[in-house]
Amino acid sequence: MSTQPVGNGRHRVVVIGSGFGGLFGTKHLKRADVDVTLISKTTTHLFQPLLYQVATGILSVGEIAPATRLVLRKQKNARVLLGEVTDIDLEKRAVTSVLLGESTETPYDTLIVATGAQQSYFGNDQFATFAPGMKTIDDALELRGRILGSFEQAEVAQTQEERDRLLSFVVVGAGPTGVELAGQIAELSDRTLEGTFHNIDPRDARVILVEGAGAVLGPMGPKLGGKAQRRLESMGVEIQLNALVTDVDAHGVTVQDADGTSRRIESACKVWSAGVQASPLGKMLADQSDGTEVDRAGRVVVEPDLTVKGHPNVFVVGDLMSVPGVPGQAQGAIQGATYAAKQIKSELAGKQTVQDRKPFSYFNKGSMATISRFSAVCQVGKLEFGGFIAWLAWLGLHLYYLVGYRSRITTIFQWFVTFLGRTRGQMAATEQWIFARLALEAVYSDSEEGEEIVRGAAGRRPPAPSPGTPAVTAESVETGAPEKPGGDRKVG
Ligand SMILES: Cc1cc2nc3c(=O)[nH]c(=O)nc-3n(C[C@H](O)[C@H](O)[C@H](O)COP(=O)(O)OP(=O)(O)OC[C@H]3O[C@@H](n4cnc5c(N)ncnc54)[C@H](O)[C@@H]3O)c2cc1C
């Protein structure tokens, strides 16, 4: 294991995560007399709210995920380390991260943990094989491949039954992500792909939004939820409420209705947007604290100053923190990280002590969800509105929070092309995007040998040729749909 240099004696802040919490926390320490090390398992700052637009061919990855290293280039007191944090030792004050099997230990004086949340399948992780979530760049690209791949397969399908299955898209969960995805898949089939196939009419596609609760956009209340539901229905989206998904397989989903009856929806392309589970680092921190707990979603029930009990130098912010009244949204992460940075700066400048910290207070700036082009719903305080004005507000706000002028300019261009015209600029999809996640899982779960293959492919310690090394083939990877064309070619 290598140890990162201790620095020039300045206060060392380690920030884990390059999402909203990690990046904003780091940026707010720009003028502080500290050395900041930002450690993240991804190379980019991902703007998750626009992931669904990558999945549906509107935006490219670069527009919503600038490289963190480039974003922080001018911040002289900050450096970026790529690696997955696997251990945090609160006693020793050190963080261990791993990059392709190589461990690095980074000591800290103050720690900000902003590792967010991941998709939750409520104990049914096997669903992930057939219904990817929407949390990462890989998820969005895989989904784009699956959506577009389903249309391609439908074009060559031999039977009407198979065509129907391939043209049925199931979105599980009617929160903002589910609503946005369902709306965009409907627009993709009705506007963008219309007239581009010979054997099928993409407008025949069914988009089915399945929700276990009784309302669309439940937390936004009945008025806005009703508006969103009516708009989606006018676009042809089928909304099934009080419908619990109890099983997912390669060919479809099983749904249980409120009266207890079970039924099938045959579908090749399924998307899971139904729940979140906090990063496992939350539990690791709680276990080492003086009695801090995690809630049911694994979020850390932090102290009023966003720290864990007995460790006032360890802040937990963003989706990983549990604070009553603070939603798992970008604003919660930004405000929490800004608060943590402010405490660090004030204490180092001698303006306050740990005991003087005022509790974190959240300013609710509202929430919004877009449904289709020209239509969104918006809630600001007691004000609730929907339609075109809400959509313009949504557009402006998302542009404002996108990082980097270049991203903003190209995003405006892509939106112009998509919303005013019928085409989309990012309709590429490859076989690798669809199958790589499952192939990698197979490689890693297989053996140490599999891990060596990946390390070797990445230019690290190439593995010695081994006649016994199992080949990863399409057959060895049990994928969901769309089925891999030319099924005997190697995936890896
Ligand atoms: C599809 C989608 C749509 C959304 N839409 C909206 C919206 O419209 N409006 C809104 O306000 N909010 C929205 N959100 C929520 C918002 O994106 C989150 O609340 C916000 O990103 C939380 O920020 P965070 O910094 O806590 O976590 P994240 O942004 O998730 O960042 C976590 C970071 O930690 C890193 N990481 C995780 N584990 C490790 C580890 N072990 N080691 C090293 N690094 C690690 C990750 O790589 C990532 O960089 C949406 C979320 C999703 C998924």
Coordinates of C-alpha atoms and ligand atoms in Angstrom, one line a residue:
M1 CA 0.0 0.0 0.0
S2 CA 1.3 3.5 -0.8
T3 CA 0.7 6.4 1.5
Q4 CA 0.0 9.8 0.1
P5 CA 2.4 12.6 1.1
V6 CA 1.4 14.4 4.2
G7 CA 1.7 17.9 2.6
N8 CA 3.4 21.0 3.8
G9 CA 2.0 20.9 7.3
R10 CA -1.3 22.6 6.4
H11 CA -4.6 21.3 7.6
R12 CA -5.5 18.3 5.5
V13 CA -9.1 17.9 4.3
V14 CA -10.1 14.7 2.5
V15 CA -13.3 14.8 0.5
I16 CA -14.8 11.5 -0.7
G17 CA -17.0 11.7 -3.7
S18 CA -17.1 14.0 -6.8
G19 CA -20.9 14.5 -6.9
F20 CA -22.7 17.6 -5.8
G21 CA -21.6 17.3 -2.2
G22 CA -17.9 16.5 -2.9
L23 CA -17.4 19.0 -5.7
F24 CA -19.1 21.9 -4.0
G25 CA -17.4 21.1 -0.7
T26 CA -14.0 21.2 -2.4
K27 CA -14.8 24.4 -4.3
H28 CA -15.9 26.2 -1.2
L29 CA -12.5 25.5 0.4
K30 CA -10.7 27.2 -2.5
R31 CA -9.5 30.2 -0.5
A32 CA -9.0 28.3 2.8
D33 CA -5.5 27.6 4.2
V34 CA -5.9 23.8 3.7
D35 CA -4.7 21.0 1.4
V36 CA -7.8 19.3 -0.1
T37 CA -7.6 15.8 -1.5
L38 CA -10.8 14.7 -3.4
I39 CA -11.0 11.0 -3.8
S40 CA -13.7 9.5 -6.0
K41 CA -14.2 6.2 -7.8
T42 CA -15.4 8.1 -10.9
T43 CA -13.3 10.5 -12.9
T44 CA -16.1 12.9 -13.5
H45 CA -18.6 15.2 -11.7
L46 CA -21.8 13.6 -12.8
F47 CA -25.0 15.8 -13.2
Q48 CA -27.4 13.0 -12.3
P49 CA -30.6 15.0 -13.0
L50 CA -29.9 14.8 -16.8
L51 CA -28.9 11.2 -16.9
Y52 CA -32.2 10.3 -18.5
Q53 CA -31.4 12.6 -21.4
V54 CA -28.2 10.6 -22.1
A55 CA -30.2 7.4 -21.9
T56 CA -32.7 8.7 -24.5
G57 CA -30.2 10.1 -27.0
I58 CA -30.5 13.8 -26.3
L59 CA -27.2 14.6 -24.6
S60 CA -23.8 13.1 -24.7
V61 CA -21.9 11.9 -21.6
G62 CA -19.4 14.8 -21.8
E63 CA -22.2 17.4 -21.5
I64 CA -23.3 16.1 -18.1
A65 CA -20.1 14.7 -16.8
P66 CA -17.0 17.0 -17.0
A67 CA -13.7 15.5 -15.7
T68 CA -13.3 16.5 -12.1
R69 CA -9.6 17.0 -12.6
L70 CA -10.3 19.7 -15.3
V71 CA -13.0 21.4 -13.2
L72 CA -10.6 21.8 -10.3
R73 CA -7.5 22.6 -12.4
K74 CA -7.3 26.2 -11.2
Q75 CA -7.9 25.3 -7.5
K76 CA -4.3 25.2 -6.4
N77 CA -5.0 23.8 -2.9
A78 CA -7.0 20.8 -4.3
R79 CA -5.9 17.6 -5.9
V80 CA -7.9 14.7 -7.3
L81 CA -7.3 11.0 -6.6
L82 CA -9.1 8.3 -8.5
G83 CA -10.0 5.3 -6.4
E84 CA -12.8 3.5 -4.6
V85 CA -12.7 4.1 -0.9
T86 CA -12.8 0.8 0.9
D87 CA -11.9 1.8 4.4
I88 CA -12.1 4.8 6.7
D89 CA -10.3 4.6 10.0
L90 CA -11.7 7.2 12.3
E91 CA -9.2 6.5 15.0
K92 CA -6.2 6.6 12.8
R93 CA -7.7 9.4 10.7
A94 CA -6.9 7.8 7.4
V95 CA -8.8 6.8 4.3
T96 CA -7.9 3.8 2.1
S97 CA -8.8 3.8 -1.6
V98 CA -8.2 1.2 -4.2
L99 CA -7.5 1.7 -7.9
L100 CA -7.2 -1.5 -10.0
G101 CA -6.0 -3.5 -7.0
E102 CA -3.5 -0.9 -5.8
S103 CA -4.2 0.5 -2.3
T104 CA -3.5 4.1 -1.2
E105 CA -3.8 5.5 2.3
T106 CA -4.6 9.2 2.6
P107 CA -4.4 10.8 6.1
Y108 CA -6.7 13.6 7.0
D109 CA -7.4 16.2 9.7
T110 CA -10.9 16.8 8.5
L111 CA -13.1 14.4 6.5
I112 CA -16.1 15.2 4.3
V113 CA -17.9 12.1 3.1
A114 CA -20.2 12.6 0.1
T115 CA -20.6 9.2 -1.5
G116 CA -24.3 9.5 -2.1
A117 CA -26.6 6.6 -2.8
Q118 CA -27.1 3.8 -5.3
Q119 CA -30.1 2.0 -6.7
S120 CA -32.0 -0.2 -4.3
Y121 CA -33.9 -3.3 -5.5
F122 CA -35.3 -3.8 -2.0
G123 CA -33.4 -7.0 -1.4
N124 CA -34.0 -8.3 -4.9
D125 CA -30.6 -7.5 -6.4
Q126 CA -31.1 -10.2 -9.1
F127 CA -33.6 -7.8 -10.8
A128 CA -30.6 -5.6 -11.7
T129 CA -29.6 -8.1 -14.4
F130 CA -32.7 -7.4 -16.4
A131 CA -33.7 -3.9 -15.2
P132 CA -30.7 -1.5 -14.9
G133 CA -31.1 1.5 -12.6
M134 CA -30.3 5.1 -13.5
K135 CA -27.5 6.2 -11.3
T136 CA -24.3 6.2 -13.3
I137 CA -23.0 7.0 -16.8
D138 CA -22.8 3.3 -17.4
D139 CA -26.4 2.8 -16.5
A140 CA -27.5 5.6 -18.9
L141 CA -25.5 4.2 -21.8
E142 CA -26.6 0.6 -21.1
L143 CA -30.1 1.8 -21.1
R144 CA -29.8 3.7 -24.3
G145 CA -28.4 0.5 -25.9
R146 CA -31.3 -1.5 -24.5
I147 CA -34.0 1.0 -25.6
L148 CA -32.6 1.5 -29.2
G149 CA -31.7 -2.2 -29.4
S150 CA -35.3 -3.2 -28.7
F151 CA -36.5 -1.2 -31.7
E152 CA -33.8 -2.8 -33.8
Q153 CA -34.8 -6.3 -32.7
A154 CA -38.4 -5.6 -33.3
E155 CA -37.7 -4.7 -36.9
V156 CA -36.4 -8.2 -37.5
A157 CA -38.7 -10.1 -35.1
Q158 CA -40.4 -13.2 -36.7
T159 CA -43.7 -13.0 -34.8
Q160 CA -46.2 -10.4 -33.7
E161 CA -46.0 -11.6 -30.1
E162 CA -42.2 -11.1 -30.1
R163 CA -42.6 -7.7 -31.7
D164 CA -45.1 -6.6 -29.1
R165 CA -42.7 -7.8 -26.3
L166 CA -39.8 -5.9 -27.8
L167 CA -41.9 -2.7 -28.2
S168 CA -43.1 -2.8 -24.6
F169 CA -41.0 -0.6 -22.3
V170 CA -41.6 -0.9 -18.6
V171 CA -40.4 1.8 -16.2
V172 CA -40.7 0.8 -12.5
G173 CA -41.2 3.8 -10.2
A174 CA -43.1 7.0 -10.8
G175 CA -40.8 9.4 -9.1
P176 CA -39.2 12.2 -11.1
T177 CA -36.7 9.9 -12.8
G178 CA -39.4 7.4 -13.8
V179 CA -41.7 10.2 -15.1
E180 CA -38.9 11.8 -17.1
L181 CA -37.8 8.5 -18.6
A182 CA -41.3 7.4 -19.5
G183 CA -42.0 10.7 -21.1
Q184 CA -38.8 10.6 -23.1
I185 CA -39.2 7.0 -24.3
A186 CA -42.7 8.0 -25.5
E187 CA -41.3 11.1 -27.4
L188 CA -38.4 9.0 -28.8
S189 CA -40.8 6.5 -30.3
D190 CA -43.5 9.0 -31.4
R191 CA -41.3 11.8 -32.8
T192 CA -37.7 10.8 -33.3
L193 CA -38.0 7.2 -34.6
E194 CA -41.2 7.7 -36.4
G195 CA -40.8 6.8 -40.1
T196 CA -37.3 5.3 -39.7
F197 CA -38.2 1.6 -39.8
H198 CA -39.9 -0.5 -42.5
N199 CA -41.4 -3.5 -40.7
I200 CA -42.5 -1.7 -37.5
D201 CA -44.1 1.6 -36.6
P202 CA -42.2 2.8 -33.6
R203 CA -45.4 4.7 -32.6
D204 CA -46.9 1.3 -31.7
A205 CA -44.5 1.1 -28.8
R206 CA -46.1 0.8 -25.3
V207 CA -44.5 2.7 -22.5
I208 CA -45.8 1.4 -19.1
L209 CA -45.1 3.2 -15.9
V210 CA -45.6 0.9 -12.9
E211 CA -45.8 2.4 -9.4
G212 CA -46.4 0.6 -6.1
A213 CA -48.0 3.7 -4.4
G214 CA -51.2 5.3 -5.4
A215 CA -49.9 8.4 -7.2
V216 CA -47.4 9.7 -9.7
L217 CA -44.8 12.0 -8.2
G218 CA -46.2 11.3 -4.7
P219 CA -44.0 13.7 -2.7
M220 CA -45.0 16.6 -5.0
G221 CA -48.6 16.3 -3.9
P222 CA -51.9 15.5 -5.7
K223 CA -52.1 18.7 -7.8
L224 CA -48.7 18.3 -9.6
G225 CA -48.8 14.5 -9.5
G226 CA -52.3 14.7 -11.3
K227 CA -50.9 17.2 -13.9
A228 CA -48.0 14.9 -14.6
Q229 CA -50.2 11.9 -14.9
R230 CA -52.6 13.5 -17.3
R231 CA -49.8 14.9 -19.5
L232 CA -48.1 11.4 -19.6
E233 CA -51.4 9.7 -20.4
S234 CA -52.1 12.2 -23.2
M235 CA -48.8 11.1 -24.7
G236 CA -49.9 7.5 -24.6
V237 CA -48.0 6.4 -21.5
E238 CA -49.9 3.7 -19.6
I239 CA -49.8 4.4 -15.9
Q240 CA -50.4 1.5 -13.5
L241 CA -50.7 2.6 -9.9
N242 CA -50.9 0.5 -6.7
A243 CA -49.0 -2.1 -8.7
L244 CA -46.1 -3.8 -7.0
V245 CA -43.4 -5.4 -9.2
T246 CA -42.7 -8.8 -7.5
D247 CA -40.4 -10.3 -10.2
V248 CA -38.3 -9.3 -13.1
D249 CA -36.8 -11.6 -15.7
A250 CA -35.4 -11.5 -19.2
H251 CA -38.9 -11.6 -20.7
G252 CA -40.9 -9.2 -18.6
V253 CA -42.1 -8.3 -15.1
T254 CA -44.6 -9.8 -12.7
V255 CA -46.9 -7.3 -11.1
Q256 CA -49.2 -7.7 -8.0
D257 CA -52.2 -5.4 -8.0
A258 CA -53.8 -4.0 -4.8
D259 CA -56.4 -6.8 -4.7
G260 CA -53.5 -9.3 -4.5
T261 CA -53.8 -10.7 -8.0
S262 CA -50.6 -11.3 -10.0
R263 CA -50.2 -10.6 -13.7
R264 CA -47.4 -10.5 -16.3
I265 CA -46.2 -7.7 -18.5
E266 CA -44.1 -9.1 -21.3
S267 CA -41.3 -6.7 -22.0
A268 CA -37.8 -6.8 -23.3
C269 CA -36.6 -3.4 -21.9
K270 CA -37.2 -2.7 -18.3
V271 CA -35.8 0.2 -16.2
W272 CA -35.7 0.4 -12.4
S273 CA -36.1 3.8 -10.8
A274 CA -37.9 2.7 -7.6
G275 CA -35.6 3.2 -4.7
V276 CA -32.2 4.2 -3.3
Q277 CA -29.8 2.7 -0.8
A278 CA -27.0 4.8 0.7
S279 CA -23.4 4.1 0.1
P280 CA -22.0 1.4 2.5
L281 CA -19.5 3.9 3.8
G282 CA -22.3 5.3 5.9
K283 CA -22.6 2.2 8.0
M284 CA -18.8 2.0 8.3
L285 CA -18.7 5.5 9.8
A286 CA -21.6 4.9 12.1
D287 CA -20.1 1.7 13.4
Q288 CA -16.9 3.5 14.4
S289 CA -18.7 6.5 16.0
D290 CA -19.9 7.0 19.6
G291 CA -23.4 5.8 18.8
T292 CA -24.5 7.3 15.5
E293 CA -27.0 5.2 13.6
V294 CA -28.0 4.7 10.0
D295 CA -31.7 4.8 8.9
R296 CA -33.4 2.1 6.8
A297 CA -31.9 3.3 3.6
G298 CA -28.4 3.2 5.2
R299 CA -28.2 7.0 5.5
V300 CA -26.2 8.4 8.4
V301 CA -28.3 10.0 11.1
V302 CA -25.9 12.9 11.6
E303 CA -25.6 15.4 14.4
P304 CA -27.0 18.9 13.9
D305 CA -23.6 20.0 12.6
L306 CA -23.7 17.1 10.0
T307 CA -20.9 15.2 11.9
V308 CA -20.9 11.7 13.5
K309 CA -21.0 11.3 17.3
G310 CA -17.6 11.7 18.9
H311 CA -15.9 12.9 15.7
P312 CA -16.6 16.6 15.0
N313 CA -14.0 16.5 12.3
V314 CA -16.0 14.0 10.2
F315 CA -18.8 15.5 8.1
V316 CA -21.3 13.5 6.2
V317 CA -23.2 15.4 3.5
G318 CA -25.6 14.9 0.6
D319 CA -27.6 11.8 -0.1
L320 CA -25.6 9.9 2.5
M321 CA -26.8 12.1 5.4
S322 CA -30.2 11.7 7.0
V323 CA -31.5 15.1 8.2
P324 CA -35.3 15.5 8.8
G325 CA -36.8 17.7 6.1
V326 CA -33.8 17.5 3.7
P327 CA -34.7 15.7 0.5
G328 CA -32.2 13.5 -1.4
Q329 CA -31.7 16.2 -3.9
A330 CA -28.9 18.3 -5.3
Q331 CA -29.7 21.2 -3.1
G332 CA -29.4 19.1 0.0
A333 CA -25.9 18.0 -1.0
I334 CA -24.8 21.5 -2.1
Q335 CA -26.0 23.2 1.0
G336 CA -24.7 20.5 3.3
A337 CA -21.2 20.6 1.7
T338 CA -21.2 24.4 1.8
Y339 CA -22.0 24.3 5.5
A340 CA -19.2 21.8 6.2
A341 CA -16.7 23.9 4.3
K342 CA -17.8 27.0 6.2
Q343 CA -17.3 25.4 9.6
I344 CA -13.8 24.3 8.6
K345 CA -12.8 27.8 7.3
S346 CA -14.2 29.6 10.4
E347 CA -12.5 27.3 12.8
L348 CA -9.1 27.4 11.1
A349 CA -9.4 31.2 11.0
G350 CA -10.1 31.2 14.7
K351 CA -13.5 32.8 14.3
Q352 CA -15.3 30.0 16.1
T353 CA -14.7 26.7 17.9
V354 CA -16.4 23.4 17.4
Q355 CA -18.7 24.2 20.3
D356 CA -19.9 27.4 18.6
R357 CA -21.2 25.7 15.5
K358 CA -24.7 26.7 14.6
P359 CA -26.9 23.7 13.5
F360 CA -27.2 23.1 9.7
S361 CA -30.4 24.6 8.4
Y362 CA -31.8 23.7 5.0
F363 CA -33.3 26.3 2.7
N364 CA -35.9 24.6 0.5
K365 CA -35.7 26.1 -3.0
G366 CA -38.4 23.8 -4.3
S367 CA -38.5 20.9 -6.7
M368 CA -39.4 20.2 -10.3
A369 CA -39.8 17.4 -12.8
T370 CA -40.0 17.6 -16.5
I371 CA -42.5 15.4 -18.4
S372 CA -41.9 16.0 -22.0
R373 CA -40.7 18.8 -24.3
F374 CA -42.5 22.1 -23.2
S375 CA -44.1 20.5 -20.1
A376 CA -42.9 20.2 -16.5
V377 CA -44.2 20.6 -13.0
C378 CA -42.7 22.9 -10.4
Q379 CA -43.1 23.5 -6.7
V380 CA -41.6 26.5 -5.0
G381 CA -42.8 27.1 -1.4
K382 CA -46.6 27.1 -1.6
L383 CA -46.5 27.9 -5.3
E384 CA -47.3 24.9 -7.6
F385 CA -47.5 25.2 -11.3
G386 CA -47.0 23.2 -14.5
G387 CA -46.8 23.4 -18.2
F388 CA -44.6 25.6 -20.4
I389 CA -43.6 28.1 -17.8
A390 CA -42.5 25.3 -15.5
W391 CA -40.6 23.8 -18.3
L392 CA -38.7 27.1 -19.0
A393 CA -37.9 27.3 -15.3
W394 CA -36.6 23.7 -15.4
L395 CA -34.5 24.5 -18.4
G396 CA -32.9 27.6 -16.9
L397 CA -32.2 25.9 -13.5
H398 CA -30.6 22.9 -15.0
L399 CA -28.4 25.0 -17.3
Y400 CA -27.4 27.1 -14.3
Y401 CA -26.2 24.1 -12.3
L402 CA -24.4 22.4 -15.2
V403 CA -20.7 22.7 -14.6
G404 CA -18.7 24.5 -17.3
Y405 CA -19.5 27.0 -20.0
R406 CA -18.7 24.6 -22.8
S407 CA -21.2 22.0 -21.4
R408 CA -23.9 24.7 -21.2
I409 CA -23.4 25.9 -24.8
T410 CA -23.4 22.4 -26.3
T411 CA -26.4 21.4 -24.1
I412 CA -28.4 24.4 -25.4
F413 CA -27.6 23.4 -28.9
Q414 CA -28.6 19.7 -28.3
W415 CA -31.9 20.9 -26.7
F416 CA -32.6 23.2 -29.6
V417 CA -32.1 20.3 -32.0
T418 CA -34.2 17.9 -30.0
F419 CA -37.1 20.1 -28.8
L420 CA -37.7 22.1 -31.9
G421 CA -36.8 19.5 -34.4
R422 CA -37.5 15.8 -34.5
T423 CA -34.0 14.4 -34.4
R424 CA -31.6 13.7 -31.5
G425 CA -27.9 14.2 -31.6
Q426 CA -26.8 11.2 -29.5
M427 CA -28.4 8.1 -31.0
A428 CA -25.3 5.9 -31.0
A429 CA -25.4 2.6 -29.1
T430 CA -23.0 -0.2 -29.0
E431 CA -23.1 -3.9 -28.0
Q432 CA -20.4 -3.2 -25.3
W433 CA -22.6 -0.6 -23.6
I434 CA -25.4 -3.2 -23.3
F435 CA -23.4 -6.2 -22.2
A436 CA -20.2 -4.8 -20.5
R437 CA -21.7 -4.5 -17.0
L438 CA -22.8 -8.1 -16.9
A439 CA -19.7 -9.3 -18.5
L440 CA -17.5 -7.4 -16.0
E441 CA -19.6 -8.8 -13.1
A442 CA -19.1 -12.3 -14.5
V443 CA -15.3 -11.7 -14.8
Y444 CA -15.0 -10.3 -11.3
S445 CA -17.2 -12.9 -9.6
D446 CA -15.5 -15.7 -11.4
S447 CA -12.1 -15.8 -9.8
E448 CA -9.0 -13.9 -9.0
E449 CA -8.0 -14.9 -12.5
G450 CA -10.8 -12.8 -13.9
E451 CA -9.7 -9.8 -11.9
E452 CA -6.2 -10.3 -13.4
I453 CA -7.7 -10.1 -16.9
V454 CA -9.2 -6.7 -16.2
R455 CA -6.0 -5.5 -14.5
G456 CA -4.0 -6.7 -17.5
A457 CA -6.4 -5.1 -20.0
A458 CA -5.9 -1.8 -18.1
G459 CA -2.2 -2.0 -18.6
R460 CA -1.4 -3.2 -15.1
R461 CA 0.6 -6.4 -14.6
P462 CA -0.5 -8.2 -17.8
P463 CA -1.7 -11.7 -16.8
A464 CA 0.5 -14.6 -17.9
P465 CA -1.3 -16.6 -20.6
S466 CA -3.2 -19.3 -19.0
P467 CA -4.7 -22.1 -21.0
G468 CA -7.2 -22.7 -18.2
T469 CA -8.6 -19.1 -18.3
P470 CA -12.3 -19.4 -18.9
A471 CA -13.6 -17.3 -21.8
V472 CA -16.4 -15.0 -21.0
T473 CA -19.0 -15.7 -23.7
A474 CA -22.5 -14.5 -24.3
E475 CA -23.7 -17.8 -22.9
S476 CA -21.8 -17.4 -19.7
V477 CA -23.4 -14.0 -19.1
E478 CA -27.0 -14.3 -18.4
T479 CA -28.2 -11.0 -19.8
G480 CA -31.6 -9.5 -20.0
A481 CA -33.0 -8.3 -23.3
P482 CA -32.3 -7.2 -25.8
E483 CA -30.7 -10.5 -26.6
K484 CA -27.2 -10.3 -28.0
P485 CA -27.1 -10.6 -31.7
G486 CA -24.8 -13.3 -33.1
G487 CA -24.9 -15.1 -29.8
D488 CA -21.6 -17.0 -30.0
R489 CA -19.2 -14.0 -30.2
K490 CA -17.1 -13.2 -27.2
V491 CA -18.2 -10.4 -24.9
G492 CA -15.0 -9.8 -23.1
Ligands
LIG1 C1 -31.6 9.9 -12.3 C2 -31.5 10.9 -11.2 C3 -32.2 12.1 -11.4 C4 -32.2 13.1 -10.4 N1 -32.9 14.3 -10.6 C5 -32.7 15.3 -9.7 C6 -33.4 16.6 -9.9 O1 -34.0 16.8 -10.9 N2 -33.2 17.5 -9.0 C7 -32.4 17.3 -7.9 O2 -32.3 18.2 -7.1 N3 -31.9 16.1 -7.6 C8 -32.0 15.1 -8.5 N4 -31.4 13.9 -8.2 C9 -30.7 13.7 -7.0 C10 -29.3 14.3 -7.0 O3 -28.6 13.9 -8.1 C11 -28.6 13.8 -5.7 O4 -29.4 14.2 -4.6 C12 -27.2 14.3 -5.6 O5 -26.5 13.9 -6.7 C13 -26.6 13.9 -4.3 O6 -25.3 14.4 -4.3 P1 -24.1 13.6 -3.5 O7 -22.9 14.4 -3.7 O8 -24.6 13.3 -2.1 O9 -24.0 12.2 -4.2 P2 -23.7 11.8 -5.7 O10 -23.9 13.0 -6.6 O11 -24.4 10.5 -6.0 O12 -22.1 11.6 -5.7 C14 -21.5 10.5 -5.1 C15 -20.1 10.5 -5.5 O13 -19.4 9.6 -4.6 C16 -18.6 8.7 -5.4 N5 -18.4 7.5 -4.6 C17 -19.4 6.6 -4.2 N6 -18.9 5.6 -3.5 C18 -17.6 5.9 -3.4 C19 -16.5 5.2 -2.8 N7 -16.7 4.1 -2.1 N8 -15.2 5.6 -3.0 C20 -15.0 6.8 -3.8 N9 -16.0 7.5 -4.3 C21 -17.3 7.0 -4.2 C22 -19.3 8.6 -6.7 O14 -18.4 8.2 -7.8 C23 -19.8 10.0 -6.9 O15 -18.8 10.8 -7.4 C24 -31.4 12.9 -9.2 C25 -30.8 11.7 -9.0 C26 -30.8 10.7 -10.0 C27 -30.1 9.4 -9.9

